[in-house]
Amino acid sequence: MTGPRSWATLAADEDRYRPFYARFLGLRFVNPGGVLCFVFFEGAVALAALLALAELVSWWAVLVLPVMVAVMVKINDVVAARVVRSAALVPQQERDRFRHQMEPVVGTARVGWIRHSVPGVVVSSAPDSPGTVPSTVVRRPTEPG
């Protein structure tokens, strides 16, 4: 490859080490590992065999279910490709604005004085009668005496 390589294109050396399932389906954007490829194919065959042994489905399911799983994985790869291509069409200004909106803000906030947050002061919820000194604040002694 002589030109710039996109992240979805694999070199021949790297493609050689991919699982056969991913190479057979021609996956470019979805890159399942060996265990996931095993689950996709052998797991689907085992599930279909168990369903056929339980006589819940016919024996054709042993052939059809792995094919259907492969079709779903390929559709997922095609959808991922379209999402990546549509994201590449978004102007850089919009991407920067989105990143700016999504950055967490770290700092301190000024909080006004709250009576119940002061040590040594107990706030009760009893209502006060009009024209009297508020009885909601009861002072505790700070030192034992």
C-alpha positions in Angstrom: 0.0 0.0 0.0 1.5 3.2 -1.1 -1.0 5.8 0.0 -2.3 6.8 3.4 -3.9 3.9 5.2 -7.3 4.3 6.8 -7.8 2.8 10.2 -10.2 0.2 8.8 -7.8 -1.2 6.2 -5.5 -3.9 7.4 -2.1 -4.7 5.9 -1.6 -8.2 4.5 0.6 -9.2 7.4 -2.1 -8.1 9.9 -4.9 -9.7 8.0 -3.1 -13.0 8.1 -3.5 -13.1 11.9 -7.2 -12.4 11.9 -9.6 -15.2 12.7 -10.8 -17.1 9.6 -14.4 -16.2 10.4 -13.6 -12.4 10.1 -11.6 -13.0 7.0 -14.3 -15.2 5.4 -17.0 -12.5 6.0 -14.7 -9.7 4.8 -15.2 -7.7 7.9 -13.5 -4.3 7.7 -14.9 -2.2 10.6 -15.9 -4.9 13.1 -12.9 -6.8 14.3 -14.0 -9.7 16.5 -11.3 -11.7 18.3 -10.8 -15.4 18.3 -13.1 -16.1 21.2 -16.0 -14.0 19.8 -15.6 -15.7 16.4 -15.8 -19.1 18.2 -19.0 -18.0 19.9 -20.4 -16.7 16.7 -19.9 -19.9 14.7 -19.5 -22.9 17.0 -21.8 -21.4 19.5 -24.5 -21.0 16.9 -24.0 -24.6 15.7 -24.2 -25.9 19.3 -27.3 -23.9 20.0 -29.0 -25.1 16.9 -28.0 -28.7 17.6 -29.4 -28.5 21.2 -32.7 -27.0 19.8 -32.9 -29.8 17.2 -32.2 -32.5 19.9 -35.0 -31.0 22.0 -37.2 -31.2 18.9 -38.0 -27.5 19.1 -36.7 -26.9 15.6 -35.9 -29.1 12.6 -32.4 -30.2 11.8 -32.2 -27.6 9.1 -31.6 -25.1 11.9 -28.1 -26.5 12.4 -27.2 -25.1 9.0 -29.4 -22.1 8.9 -28.6 -20.5 12.4 -24.9 -20.1 11.8 -25.6 -18.6 8.4 -28.1 -16.1 9.9 -25.6 -15.2 12.6 -23.0 -14.5 9.9 -25.5 -12.4 8.0 -26.2 -10.3 11.1 -22.4 -9.8 11.8 -21.9 -8.7 8.2 -24.9 -6.3 8.4 -23.3 -4.9 11.6 -20.1 -4.3 9.7 -21.9 -2.5 6.9 -23.8 -0.3 9.4 -20.5 0.5 11.1 -18.9 1.5 7.8 -21.8 3.8 7.0 -21.6 5.4 10.5 -17.9 6.0 10.1 -18.3 7.5 6.6 -21.1 9.8 7.7 -19.1 10.9 10.7 -16.2 11.8 8.4 -18.5 14.2 6.5 -19.2 16.3 9.6 -17.2 19.5 9.4 -14.3 19.9 11.8 -16.0 22.9 13.4 -19.0 20.8 14.4 -16.7 18.1 15.8 -14.8 20.7 17.8 -18.1 22.2 19.2 -19.3 18.7 20.2 -16.0 17.9 21.9 -16.2 21.3 23.7 -19.7 20.6 24.9 -18.8 17.1 26.1 -15.7 18.1 28.1 -16.2 17.9 31.9 -15.9 21.1 33.8 -13.7 20.9 36.8 -13.5 23.6 39.4 -15.0 25.0 42.6 -18.4 26.6 43.1 -19.2 29.3 45.6 -21.9 28.1 48.0 -23.8 30.5 50.2 -24.0 30.1 54.0 -26.4 27.4 55.1 -27.5 27.2 58.7 -27.5 23.4 59.0 -24.0 23.1 57.6 -22.3 25.0 60.4 -20.9 22.8 63.2 -22.5 23.3 66.6 -25.8 24.5 65.2 -28.9 22.3 65.1 -31.8 23.2 62.9 -35.3 22.0 63.8 -38.3 21.9 61.4 -40.8 23.4 63.9 -42.7 26.4 62.5 -42.1 29.8 64.1 -44.9 32.2 65.2 -44.8 35.6 63.6 -43.0 38.4 65.5 -40.8 36.1 67.6 -37.2 35.3 67.5 -36.7 32.1 65.3 -36.6 29.1 67.5 -35.3 26.9 64.8 -31.7 27.5 65.7 -30.5 25.8 68.9 -26.9 26.3 69.9 -24.9 23.4 71.2 -21.9 23.9 73.4 -18.8 23.2 71.4 -16.7 22.2 74.4 -17.8 19.9 77.2 -17.9 21.8 80.4 
